[in-house]
PDB file of C-alpha atoms and ligand atoms in Angstrom:
ATOM      1  CA  MET A   1      -1.470  18.448  19.841  1.00 57.00           C
ATOM      2  CA  ALA A   2      -4.520  17.161  18.003  1.00 63.00           C
ATOM      3  CA  VAL A   3      -4.411  14.057  16.281  1.00 69.00           C
ATOM      4  CA  GLU A   4      -6.192  12.935  13.192  1.00 75.00           C
ATOM      5  CA  ILE A   5      -9.638  11.119  14.412  1.00 87.00           C
ATOM      6  CA  LEU A   6     -10.372   8.086  11.810  1.00 95.00           C
ATOM      7  CA  ALA A   7     -13.742   7.986  12.160  1.00 95.00           C
ATOM      8  CA  LYS A   8     -16.024   8.024   8.819  1.00 95.00           C
ATOM      9  CA  LYS A   9     -12.943   8.851   7.830  1.00 97.00           C
ATOM     10  CA  LYS A  10     -13.157   8.064   3.906  1.00 98.00           C
ATOM     11  CA  VAL A  11     -10.172   5.268   3.495  1.00 98.00           C
ATOM     12  CA  LEU A  12      -9.824   2.815   0.731  1.00 99.00           C
ATOM     13  CA  ILE A  13      -6.926   0.201   1.598  1.00 99.00           C
ATOM     14  CA  ILE A  14      -6.346  -1.684  -2.328  1.00 99.00           C
ATOM     15  CA  GLY A  15      -4.086  -5.119  -1.609  1.00 98.00           C
ATOM     16  CA  ALA A  16      -6.935  -5.427   2.011  1.00 98.00           C
ATOM     17  CA  THR A  17      -6.128  -9.043   1.723  1.00 98.00           C
ATOM     18  CA  GLY A  18      -2.584  -9.362   2.238  1.00 98.00           C
ATOM     19  CA  GLY A  19      -0.817  -9.793   5.455  1.00 98.00           C
ATOM     20  CA  ILE A  20       0.138  -6.123   5.804  1.00 98.00           C
ATOM     21  CA  GLY A  21      -2.921  -5.043   4.133  1.00 98.00           C
ATOM     22  CA  SER A  22      -5.070  -6.854   6.203  1.00 98.00           C
ATOM     23  CA  GLU A  23      -3.762  -6.022   9.934  1.00 98.00           C
ATOM     24  CA  ALA A  24      -4.008  -2.171   8.623  1.00 98.00           C
ATOM     25  CA  THR A  25      -7.824  -2.849   7.164  1.00 98.00           C
ATOM     26  CA  ARG A  26      -8.708  -4.459  11.420  1.00 98.00           C
ATOM     27  CA  LEU A  27      -7.410  -1.162  13.185  1.00 98.00           C
ATOM     28  CA  ILE A  28      -8.804   1.487  11.048  1.00 98.00           C
ATOM     29  CA  ARG A  29     -12.209   0.380  10.445  1.00 98.00           C
ATOM     30  CA  LYS A  30     -11.830  -0.475  14.360  1.00 97.00           C
ATOM     31  CA  GLY A  31     -11.440   3.266  14.250  1.00 95.00           C
ATOM     32  CA  GLN A  32     -14.131   3.292  13.449  1.00 96.00           C
ATOM     33  CA  ALA A  33     -13.549   4.940   9.453  1.00 98.00           C
ATOM     34  CA  ASN A  34     -16.095   4.309   6.435  1.00 98.00           C
ATOM     35  CA  VAL A  35     -13.230   1.801   4.995  1.00 98.00           C
ATOM     36  CA  PHE A  36     -13.215   0.466   1.096  1.00 99.00           C
ATOM     37  CA  ILE A  37     -11.353  -1.971   0.423  1.00 99.00           C
ATOM     38  CA  THR A  38      -9.737  -4.032  -2.397  1.00 99.00           C
ATOM     39  CA  GLY A  39      -8.574  -7.445  -2.925  1.00 98.00           C
ATOM     40  CA  ARG A  40      -7.911 -10.094  -6.109  1.00 98.00           C
ATOM     41  CA  ASN A  41      -8.368 -13.356  -4.274  1.00 98.00           C
ATOM     42  CA  GLU A  42     -12.799 -12.956  -4.239  1.00 98.00           C
ATOM     43  CA  GLU A  43     -12.615 -15.270  -1.480  1.00 98.00           C
ATOM     44  CA  LYS A  44      -9.889 -13.482   0.851  1.00 98.00           C
ATOM     45  CA  LEU A  45     -12.091 -10.290  -0.236  1.00 98.00           C
ATOM     46  CA  LYS A  46     -15.485 -11.309   1.764  1.00 98.00           C
ATOM     47  CA  GLN A  47     -13.550 -12.454   4.694  1.00 98.00           C
ATOM     48  CA  THR A  48     -12.088  -8.791   5.003  1.00 98.00           C
ATOM     49  CA  ALA A  49     -14.643  -7.161   4.342  1.00 98.00           C
ATOM     50  CA  ARG A  50     -17.134  -9.860   7.165  1.00 98.00           C
ATOM     51  CA  ASP A  51     -14.622  -9.721   9.576  1.00 98.00           C
ATOM     52  CA  ASN A  52     -14.531  -6.456   9.472  1.00 98.00           C
ATOM     53  CA  ASP A  53     -17.711  -5.592   9.251  1.00 98.00           C
ATOM     54  CA  ILE A  54     -17.342  -3.249   5.988  1.00 98.00           C
ATOM     55  CA  PRO A  55     -20.399  -4.105   3.786  1.00 98.00           C
ATOM     56  CA  ALA A  56     -20.097  -5.956   0.780  1.00 98.00           C
ATOM     57  CA  GLU A  57     -20.651  -3.137  -1.185  1.00 98.00           C
ATOM     58  CA  GLN A  58     -17.443  -1.534   0.189  1.00 98.00           C
ATOM     59  CA  ALA A  59     -15.111  -4.496  -0.836  1.00 99.00           C
ATOM     60  CA  PHE A  60     -13.994  -5.082  -4.620  1.00 99.00           C
ATOM     61  CA  LEU A  61     -11.944  -6.646  -6.294  1.00 98.00           C
ATOM     62  CA  LEU A  62      -9.511  -5.233  -8.540  1.00 99.00           C
ATOM     63  CA  ASP A  63      -6.098  -6.055 -10.352  1.00 98.00           C
ATOM     64  CA  VAL A  64      -4.477  -2.865 -10.487  1.00 99.00           C
ATOM     65  CA  THR A  65      -2.256  -3.595 -13.467  1.00 98.00           C
ATOM     66  CA  ASP A  66      -5.566  -3.269 -15.280  1.00 98.00           C
ATOM     67  CA  ALA A  67      -5.968   0.805 -15.521  1.00 98.00           C
ATOM     68  CA  LYS A  68      -9.157   0.498 -17.190  1.00 98.00           C
ATOM     69  CA  ALA A  69     -10.845  -1.670 -14.237  1.00 99.00           C
ATOM     70  CA  VAL A  70      -8.432   1.061 -11.657  1.00 99.00           C
ATOM     71  CA  GLN A  71      -9.789   4.445 -13.177  1.00 98.00           C
ATOM     72  CA  THR A  72     -13.981   2.551 -13.185  1.00 98.00           C
ATOM     73  CA  LEU A  73     -13.211   2.629  -8.767  1.00 99.00           C
ATOM     74  CA  ALA A  74     -11.692   5.308  -8.701  1.00 98.00           C
ATOM     75  CA  THR A  75     -15.438   7.123  -9.733  1.00 98.00           C
ATOM     76  CA  THR A  76     -17.359   4.511  -9.097  1.00 98.00           C
ATOM     77  CA  ILE A  77     -16.197   5.752  -4.967  1.00 98.00           C
ATOM     78  CA  TYR A  78     -16.141   9.595  -5.823  1.00 98.00           C
ATOM     79  CA  ASP A  79     -19.583   9.262  -7.113  1.00 98.00           C
ATOM     80  CA  ARG A  80     -20.654   7.465  -3.722  1.00 98.00           C
ATOM     81  CA  VAL A  81     -18.489   9.404  -1.995  1.00 98.00           C
ATOM     82  CA  GLY A  82     -16.828  12.183  -2.936  1.00 98.00           C
ATOM     83  CA  PRO A  83     -12.842  12.796  -2.811  1.00 98.00           C
ATOM     84  CA  LEU A  84     -11.181   9.565  -0.457  1.00 98.00           C
ATOM     85  CA  ASP A  85      -9.422  11.126   2.600  1.00 98.00           C
ATOM     86  CA  ILE A  86      -6.418   8.593   2.849  1.00 98.00           C
ATOM     87  CA  LEU A  87      -5.548   5.948  -0.256  1.00 98.00           C
ATOM     88  CA  ILE A  88      -3.670   3.019   1.238  1.00 99.00           C
ATOM     89  CA  ASN A  89      -1.628   0.957  -1.626  1.00 99.00           C
ATOM     90  CA  ALA A  90      -0.792  -1.783   0.660  1.00 98.00           C
ATOM     91  CA  ALA A  91      -0.985  -3.828  -2.979  1.00 98.00           C
ATOM     92  CA  GLY A  92       2.431  -5.869  -4.859  1.00 98.00           C
ATOM     93  CA  ILE A  93       4.533  -9.006  -5.006  1.00 98.00           C
ATOM     94  CA  GLY A  94       7.578 -10.209  -4.530  1.00 97.00           C
ATOM     95  CA  TYR A  95      10.411 -11.417  -6.205  1.00 97.00           C
ATOM     96  CA  LEU A  96      13.861 -12.512  -5.770  1.00 97.00           C
ATOM     97  CA  ASN A  97      15.961 -14.060  -7.889  1.00 97.00           C
ATOM     98  CA  PRO A  98      19.415 -13.932  -9.279  1.00 97.00           C
ATOM     99  CA  LEU A  99      19.740 -11.824 -12.354  1.00 98.00           C
ATOM    100  CA  GLU A 100      20.701 -15.141 -14.655  1.00 98.00           C
ATOM    101  CA  ASN A 101      17.300 -16.616 -13.671  1.00 97.00           C
ATOM    102  CA  THR A 102      14.839 -13.336 -13.765  1.00 98.00           C
ATOM    103  CA  GLY A 103      13.223 -14.018 -17.486  1.00 98.00           C
ATOM    104  CA  ALA A 104      11.815 -10.861 -19.529  1.00 98.00           C
ATOM    105  CA  GLU A 105       8.894 -11.755 -18.431  1.00 98.00           C
ATOM    106  CA  ASP A 106       9.190 -11.958 -14.378  1.00 98.00           C
ATOM    107  CA  PHE A 107      10.791  -8.797 -14.929  1.00 98.00           C
ATOM    108  CA  SER A 108       7.803  -6.727 -17.100  1.00 98.00           C
ATOM    109  CA  LYS A 109       4.936  -8.784 -13.984  1.00 98.00           C
ATOM    110  CA  VAL A 110       7.086  -7.191 -11.239  1.00 98.00           C
ATOM    111  CA  ILE A 111       6.867  -3.588 -13.020  1.00 99.00           C
ATOM    112  CA  ASP A 112       3.299  -4.168 -14.265  1.00 99.00           C
ATOM    113  CA  VAL A 113       2.117  -5.173 -10.400  1.00 98.00           C
ATOM    114  CA  ASN A 114       4.350  -2.817  -8.383  1.00 98.00           C
ATOM    115  CA  LEU A 115       5.069  -0.465  -9.887  1.00 99.00           C
ATOM    116  CA  LYS A 116       2.289   0.268 -12.929  1.00 98.00           C
ATOM    117  CA  GLY A 117      -0.677  -0.761 -10.898  1.00 99.00           C
ATOM    118  CA  ALA A 118       0.461   2.017  -7.982  1.00 99.00           C
ATOM    119  CA  PHE A 119       0.656   4.441 -11.158  1.00 99.00           C
ATOM    120  CA  HIS A 120      -2.897   3.470 -11.879  1.00 99.00           C
ATOM    121  CA  LEU A 121      -3.822   4.293  -8.075  1.00 99.00           C
ATOM    122  CA  MET A 122      -2.391   7.576  -7.945  1.00 98.00           C
ATOM    123  CA  ARG A 123      -2.567   8.813 -11.698  1.00 98.00           C
ATOM    124  CA  TYR A 124      -6.925   8.311 -10.884  1.00 98.00           C
ATOM    125  CA  PHE A 125      -7.704   8.296  -6.944  1.00 98.00           C
ATOM    126  CA  LEU A 126      -4.739  11.821  -7.009  1.00 98.00           C
ATOM    127  CA  PRO A 127      -6.737  13.918  -8.894  1.00 98.00           C
ATOM    128  CA  PRO A 128      -9.509  15.133  -6.723  1.00 98.00           C
ATOM    129  CA  MET A 129      -8.124  14.870  -3.714  1.00 98.00           C
ATOM    130  CA  LYS A 130      -5.576  17.043  -5.071  1.00 98.00           C
ATOM    131  CA  GLU A 131      -8.351  18.891  -6.478  1.00 97.00           C
ATOM    132  CA  ALA A 132      -9.907  18.877  -2.411  1.00 98.00           C
ATOM    133  CA  ARG A 133      -6.832  19.855  -1.469  1.00 97.00           C
ATOM    134  CA  LYS A 134      -6.724  17.014   0.825  1.00 96.00           C
ATOM    135  CA  GLY A 135      -5.780  13.823   1.512  1.00 98.00           C
ATOM    136  CA  LEU A 136      -2.832  10.973   3.062  1.00 98.00           C
ATOM    137  CA  VAL A 137      -1.495   8.611   0.061  1.00 98.00           C
ATOM    138  CA  ILE A 138       0.135   5.915   1.522  1.00 98.00           C
ATOM    139  CA  ASN A 139       2.531   3.631   0.025  1.00 98.00           C
ATOM    140  CA  ILE A 140       4.746   0.438   0.965  1.00 98.00           C
ATOM    141  CA  PRO A 141       8.510   0.517  -1.198  1.00 98.00           C
ATOM    142  CA  GLY A 142       9.800  -1.176   1.612  1.00 98.00           C
ATOM    143  CA  VAL A 143      13.764  -1.123   1.920  1.00 98.00           C
ATOM    144  CA  LEU A 144      14.674  -2.301  -1.863  1.00 98.00           C
ATOM    145  CA  GLY A 145      13.121   1.217  -2.578  1.00 98.00           C
ATOM    146  CA  LYS A 146      15.754   2.383  -1.510  1.00 97.00           C
ATOM    147  CA  ALA A 147      18.526   0.040  -0.809  1.00 97.00           C
ATOM    148  CA  PRO A 148      19.736  -2.923  -3.034  1.00 97.00           C
ATOM    149  CA  MET A 149      20.083  -6.960  -2.084  1.00 96.00           C
ATOM    150  CA  ALA A 150      21.873  -9.482  -4.611  1.00 96.00           C
ATOM    151  CA  GLY A 151      18.761 -11.786  -6.236  1.00 97.00           C
ATOM    152  CA  ALA A 152      16.241  -8.115  -6.195  1.00 98.00           C
ATOM    153  CA  ALA A 153      17.463  -6.368  -9.453  1.00 98.00           C
ATOM    154  CA  ALA A 154      13.229  -6.855 -10.445  1.00 98.00           C
ATOM    155  CA  TYR A 155      11.904  -5.895  -7.048  1.00 98.00           C
ATOM    156  CA  ALA A 156      14.402  -3.223  -6.477  1.00 98.00           C
ATOM    157  CA  ALA A 157      13.425  -1.868  -9.916  1.00 98.00           C
ATOM    158  CA  SER A 158      10.455  -1.936  -8.880  1.00 99.00           C
ATOM    159  CA  LYS A 159      10.322  -0.296  -6.270  1.00 98.00           C
ATOM    160  CA  TYR A 160      12.606   2.688  -6.876  1.00 98.00           C
ATOM    161  CA  GLY A 161      10.847   3.505  -9.503  1.00 98.00           C
ATOM    162  CA  LEU A 162       7.860   3.674  -7.078  1.00 98.00           C
ATOM    163  CA  ASN A 163       9.145   6.016  -4.471  1.00 98.00           C
ATOM    164  CA  GLY A 164      11.159   7.973  -6.927  1.00 98.00           C
ATOM    165  CA  MET A 165       7.631   8.131  -8.367  1.00 98.00           C
ATOM    166  CA  VAL A 166       6.056   9.473  -5.536  1.00 98.00           C
ATOM    167  CA  LYS A 167       8.742  11.214  -4.696  1.00 98.00           C
ATOM    168  CA  SER A 168       7.915  13.726  -8.423  1.00 98.00           C
ATOM    169  CA  ILE A 169       3.729  13.316  -7.562  1.00 98.00           C
ATOM    170  CA  ARG A 170       4.347  14.690  -4.628  1.00 97.00           C
ATOM    171  CA  GLU A 171       6.699  17.527  -5.894  1.00 97.00           C
ATOM    172  CA  GLU A 172       3.015  19.117  -7.545  1.00 97.00           C
ATOM    173  CA  LEU A 173       1.255  18.554  -4.364  1.00 96.00           C
ATOM    174  CA  LYS A 174       3.374  21.806  -2.957  1.00 91.00           C
ATOM    175  CA  ARG A 175       0.318  23.788  -2.880  1.00 92.00           C
ATOM    176  CA  THR A 176      -1.930  21.296  -1.079  1.00 96.00           C
ATOM    177  CA  GLU A 177      -2.630  19.379   1.205  1.00 96.00           C
ATOM    178  CA  VAL A 178      -2.357  16.077   0.613  1.00 98.00           C
ATOM    179  CA  ARG A 179       0.432  14.452   2.155  1.00 97.00           C
ATOM    180  CA  ILE A 180       2.277  11.559   1.248  1.00 98.00           C
ATOM    181  CA  THR A 181       4.103   9.097   2.628  1.00 98.00           C
ATOM    182  CA  ASN A 182       6.750   6.360   2.103  1.00 98.00           C
ATOM    183  CA  LEU A 183       6.990   3.171   3.889  1.00 98.00           C
ATOM    184  CA  TYR A 184       9.995   1.896   4.458  1.00 98.00           C
ATOM    185  CA  LEU A 185       9.160  -1.939   5.475  1.00 98.00           C
ATOM    186  CA  GLY A 186      12.036  -4.422   6.053  1.00 98.00           C
ATOM    187  CA  GLY A 187      10.842  -7.792   5.719  1.00 97.00           C
ATOM    188  CA  VAL A 188       7.640  -8.819   7.076  1.00 98.00           C
ATOM    189  CA  ASP A 189       6.390 -12.243   7.214  1.00 97.00           C
ATOM    190  CA  SER A 190       3.422 -12.343   5.853  1.00 97.00           C
ATOM    191  CA  ASP A 191       2.769 -14.615   2.455  1.00 96.00           C
ATOM    192  CA  PHE A 192       4.389 -12.262   0.042  1.00 97.00           C
ATOM    193  CA  TRP A 193       7.586 -14.570   0.973  1.00 96.00           C
ATOM    194  CA  ASP A 194       5.693 -18.009  -0.184  1.00 94.00           C
ATOM    195  CA  ASN A 195       6.712 -17.716  -3.145  1.00 90.00           C
ATOM    196  CA  ILE A 196      10.351 -16.962  -2.637  1.00 94.00           C
ATOM    197  CA  ASP A 197      12.790 -19.490  -2.634  1.00 90.00           C
ATOM    198  CA  MET A 198      15.680 -17.967  -0.386  1.00 89.00           C
ATOM    199  CA  ARG A 199      16.460 -19.015   2.474  1.00 88.00           C
ATOM    200  CA  VAL A 200      15.565 -16.478   5.275  1.00 90.00           C
ATOM    201  CA  ASN A 201      14.018 -16.620   8.532  1.00 90.00           C
ATOM    202  CA  ARG A 202      10.827 -15.247   9.102  1.00 93.00           C
ATOM    203  CA  ASP A 203      11.063 -15.857  12.616  1.00 93.00           C
ATOM    204  CA  LYS A 204      13.444 -12.293  12.706  1.00 94.00           C
ATOM    205  CA  PHE A 205      11.294 -10.100  10.885  1.00 97.00           C
ATOM    206  CA  ILE A 206       8.685  -7.481  11.420  1.00 97.00           C
ATOM    207  CA  ASN A 207       5.594  -9.509  11.795  1.00 97.00           C
ATOM    208  CA  ALA A 208       2.592  -8.319   9.606  1.00 98.00           C
ATOM    209  CA  LYS A 209       0.467  -6.825  13.059  1.00 98.00           C
ATOM    210  CA  GLU A 210       3.153  -4.400  13.964  1.00 98.00           C
ATOM    211  CA  ALA A 211       3.848  -3.643  10.158  1.00 98.00           C
ATOM    212  CA  GLY A 212      -0.051  -3.074   9.938  1.00 98.00           C
ATOM    213  CA  ARG A 213      -0.056  -1.314  13.049  1.00 98.00           C
ATOM    214  CA  ALA A 214       3.010   1.930  12.004  1.00 98.00           C
ATOM    215  CA  ILE A 215       0.510   2.161   8.316  1.00 98.00           C
ATOM    216  CA  TRP A 216      -2.457   2.809  11.398  1.00 98.00           C
ATOM    217  CA  PHE A 217      -0.137   5.392  13.135  1.00 97.00           C
ATOM    218  CA  LEU A 218       0.547   6.748   9.878  1.00 98.00           C
ATOM    219  CA  CYS A 219      -3.378   8.155   9.490  1.00 97.00           C
ATOM    220  CA  GLN A 220      -3.667   9.755  12.762  1.00 94.00           C
ATOM    221  CA  GLN A 221      -0.336  12.118  12.572  1.00 95.00           C
ATOM    222  CA  PRO A 222      -1.695  15.444  12.700  1.00 93.00           C
ATOM    223  CA  VAL A 223      -2.028  17.248   9.369  1.00 93.00           C
ATOM    224  CA  SER A 224      -0.152  20.439  10.290  1.00 92.00           C
ATOM    225  CA  GLY A 225       3.102  18.495   9.035  1.00 93.00           C
ATOM    226  CA  VAL A 226       3.299  15.371   6.891  1.00 95.00           C
ATOM    227  CA  VAL A 227       5.420  12.343   7.801  1.00 97.00           C
ATOM    228  CA  SER A 228       7.169  11.952   4.606  1.00 97.00           C
ATOM    229  CA  GLU A 229       8.853   8.561   5.051  1.00 97.00           C
ATOM    230  CA  MET A 230       9.286   6.019   7.918  1.00 98.00           C
ATOM    231  CA  VAL A 231      11.484   3.224   7.705  1.00 98.00           C
ATOM    232  CA  ILE A 232      10.744  -0.104  10.124  1.00 98.00           C
ATOM    233  CA  GLN A 233      13.512  -2.785   9.688  1.00 98.00           C
ATOM    234  CA  PRO A 234      14.186  -6.386  11.628  1.00 96.00           C
ATOM    235  CA  PHE A 235      16.349  -5.359  14.286  1.00 94.00           C
ATOM    236  CA  ASN A 236      19.442  -7.830  13.311  1.00 90.00           C
ATOM    237  CA  HIS A 237      18.783  -6.819   9.336  1.00 90.00           C
ATOM    238  CA  GLN A 238      19.458  -2.707   8.930  1.00 93.00           C
ATOM    239  CA  ALA A 239      19.671  -1.830   5.401  1.00 93.00           C
ATOM    240  CA  ILE A 240      19.335   1.354   5.680  1.00 93.00           C
TER     241      ILE A 240
HETATM  242  N1  NAP B 301       6.181  -8.796   3.243  1.00 94.93           N
HETATM  243  C1  NAP B 301       7.529  -7.627   3.545  1.00 94.93           C
HETATM  244  O1  NAP B 301       8.498  -8.067   3.915  1.00 94.93           O
HETATM  245  C2  NAP B 301       7.426  -6.048   2.805  1.00 94.93           C
HETATM  246  C3  NAP B 301       8.121  -5.594   2.845  1.00 94.93           C
HETATM  247  C4  NAP B 301       8.458  -4.414   2.582  1.00 94.93           C
HETATM  248  C5  NAP B 301       7.224  -4.230   1.714  1.00 94.93           C
HETATM  249  N2  NAP B 301       6.478  -4.527   0.992  1.00 94.93           N
HETATM  250  C6  NAP B 301       5.836  -4.303   0.393  1.00 94.93           C
HETATM  251  O2  NAP B 301       4.315  -4.799   0.896  1.00 94.93           O
HETATM  252  C7  NAP B 301       3.078  -4.713   0.755  1.00 94.93           C
HETATM  253  C8  NAP B 301       2.137  -5.337   0.985  1.00 94.93           C
HETATM  254  O3  NAP B 301       2.831  -7.001   1.251  1.00 94.93           O
HETATM  255  P1  NAP B 301       2.183  -7.708   2.193  1.00 94.93           P
HETATM  256  O4  NAP B 301       3.431  -8.471   2.978  1.00 94.93           O
HETATM  257  O5  NAP B 301       0.969  -7.701   2.300  1.00 94.93           O
HETATM  258  O6  NAP B 301       2.589  -9.165   0.836  1.00 94.93           O
HETATM  259  P2  NAP B 301       1.171 -10.504   0.499  1.00 94.93           P
HETATM  260  O7  NAP B 301       1.089 -10.794   2.074  1.00 94.93           O
HETATM  261  O8  NAP B 301       1.451 -10.605  -0.417  1.00 94.93           O
HETATM  262  O9  NAP B 301      -0.335  -9.711  -0.108  1.00 94.93           O
HETATM  263  C9  NAP B 301      -0.343  -8.765  -1.017  1.00 94.93           C
HETATM  264  C10 NAP B 301      -1.464  -8.112  -1.703  1.00 94.93           C
HETATM  265  O10 NAP B 301      -1.518  -7.458  -3.246  1.00 94.93           O
HETATM  266  C11 NAP B 301      -2.228  -8.134  -3.142  1.00 94.93           C
HETATM  267  N3  NAP B 301      -2.122  -8.007  -4.449  1.00 94.93           N
HETATM  268  C12 NAP B 301      -0.953  -8.413  -5.642  1.00 94.93           C
HETATM  269  N4  NAP B 301      -0.723  -8.608  -6.690  1.00 94.93           N
HETATM  270  C13 NAP B 301      -1.920  -7.903  -7.219  1.00 94.93           C
HETATM  271  C14 NAP B 301      -2.742  -7.357  -8.219  1.00 94.93           C
HETATM  272  N5  NAP B 301      -2.190  -7.175  -9.186  1.00 94.93           N
HETATM  273  N6  NAP B 301      -3.505  -6.335  -8.360  1.00 94.93           N
HETATM  274  C15 NAP B 301      -4.126  -6.099  -6.930  1.00 94.93           C
HETATM  275  N7  NAP B 301      -3.748  -6.522  -5.810  1.00 94.93           N
HETATM  276  C16 NAP B 301      -3.170  -7.551  -5.737  1.00 94.93           C
HETATM  277  C17 NAP B 301      -2.935  -9.114  -2.869  1.00 94.93           C
HETATM  278  O11 NAP B 301      -3.708  -9.826  -3.555  1.00 94.93           O
HETATM  279  P3  NAP B 301      -4.908 -11.174  -3.409  1.00 94.93           P
HETATM  280  O12 NAP B 301      -4.262 -11.595  -1.883  1.00 94.93           O
HETATM  281  O13 NAP B 301      -6.167 -10.676  -2.875  1.00 94.93           O
HETATM  282  O14 NAP B 301      -4.445 -11.908  -4.316  1.00 94.93           O
HETATM  283  C18 NAP B 301      -2.542  -9.022  -1.452  1.00 94.93           C
HETATM  284  O15 NAP B 301      -3.608  -8.627  -0.714  1.00 94.93           O
HETATM  285  C19 NAP B 301       3.451  -4.837  -1.088  1.00 94.93           C
HETATM  286  O16 NAP B 301       3.726  -4.031  -2.087  1.00 94.93           O
HETATM  287  C20 NAP B 301       5.016  -5.504  -0.641  1.00 94.93           C
HETATM  288  O17 NAP B 301       6.283  -5.247  -1.543  1.00 94.93           O
HETATM  289  C21 NAP B 301       6.543  -6.230   2.176  1.00 94.93           C
END
């Protein structure tokens, strides 16, 4: 069975500066794809571009909560290369706290980045793919996008929302060959956990390299079918 060849594919990785995004970037770039990346941290963004031999003009500072900036980026990339072949949304923030310690502002921030940010990305990058009737979109709702956990009221709200939003968008794309994959990862050892005040055993988590490899694998699946979801969890903590 022929697999998708990554060479020359136009791939945009949102959150390429993160633990999972940077590993996905490395592997996809190795496959000779034409890679565009975004991050918020300028130093990390430049470093990620340099490490992967990505031209500086294909690395963009982007805050996904800024709808206008997302729209501008979508136009900029479209004007340069046309519709994307692959869009990977690996941006997001972690927030785990008991309900009584979760302020309304904390809640809004998590929703703004993880859910509304993803909405802006889908809203502005998908129409050209829909018109071209082809492409692949990967989001990472994570296991907390379909299983509850104590302390995850805000985070799970954002990720269950992402799950529902993406599945609804999929219904609108059924007459095209735009494929949508939701990746449900359990705990991955990345900076995501640095500011989370919860006792976790990161040694037992999924390695960020393995998570990146899962994304790379998804990018190579034959177009005759669609991997609508993939679940990877730490062996010792299988929630779904
Ligand atoms: N780690 C886990 O256990 C785990 C499990 C399941 C799902 N996930 C999901 O996987 C995705 C990647 O997580 P990760 O582990 O790679 O986390 P990470 O290492 O903390 O990376 C997060 C990435 O998101 C970017 N980002 C954060 N806020 C942003 C904003 N407002 N606008 C644009 N970019 C923003 C960061 O950019 P800068 O670094 O440049 O600021 C970084 O590139 C997230 O959606 C997360 O929810 C993670």
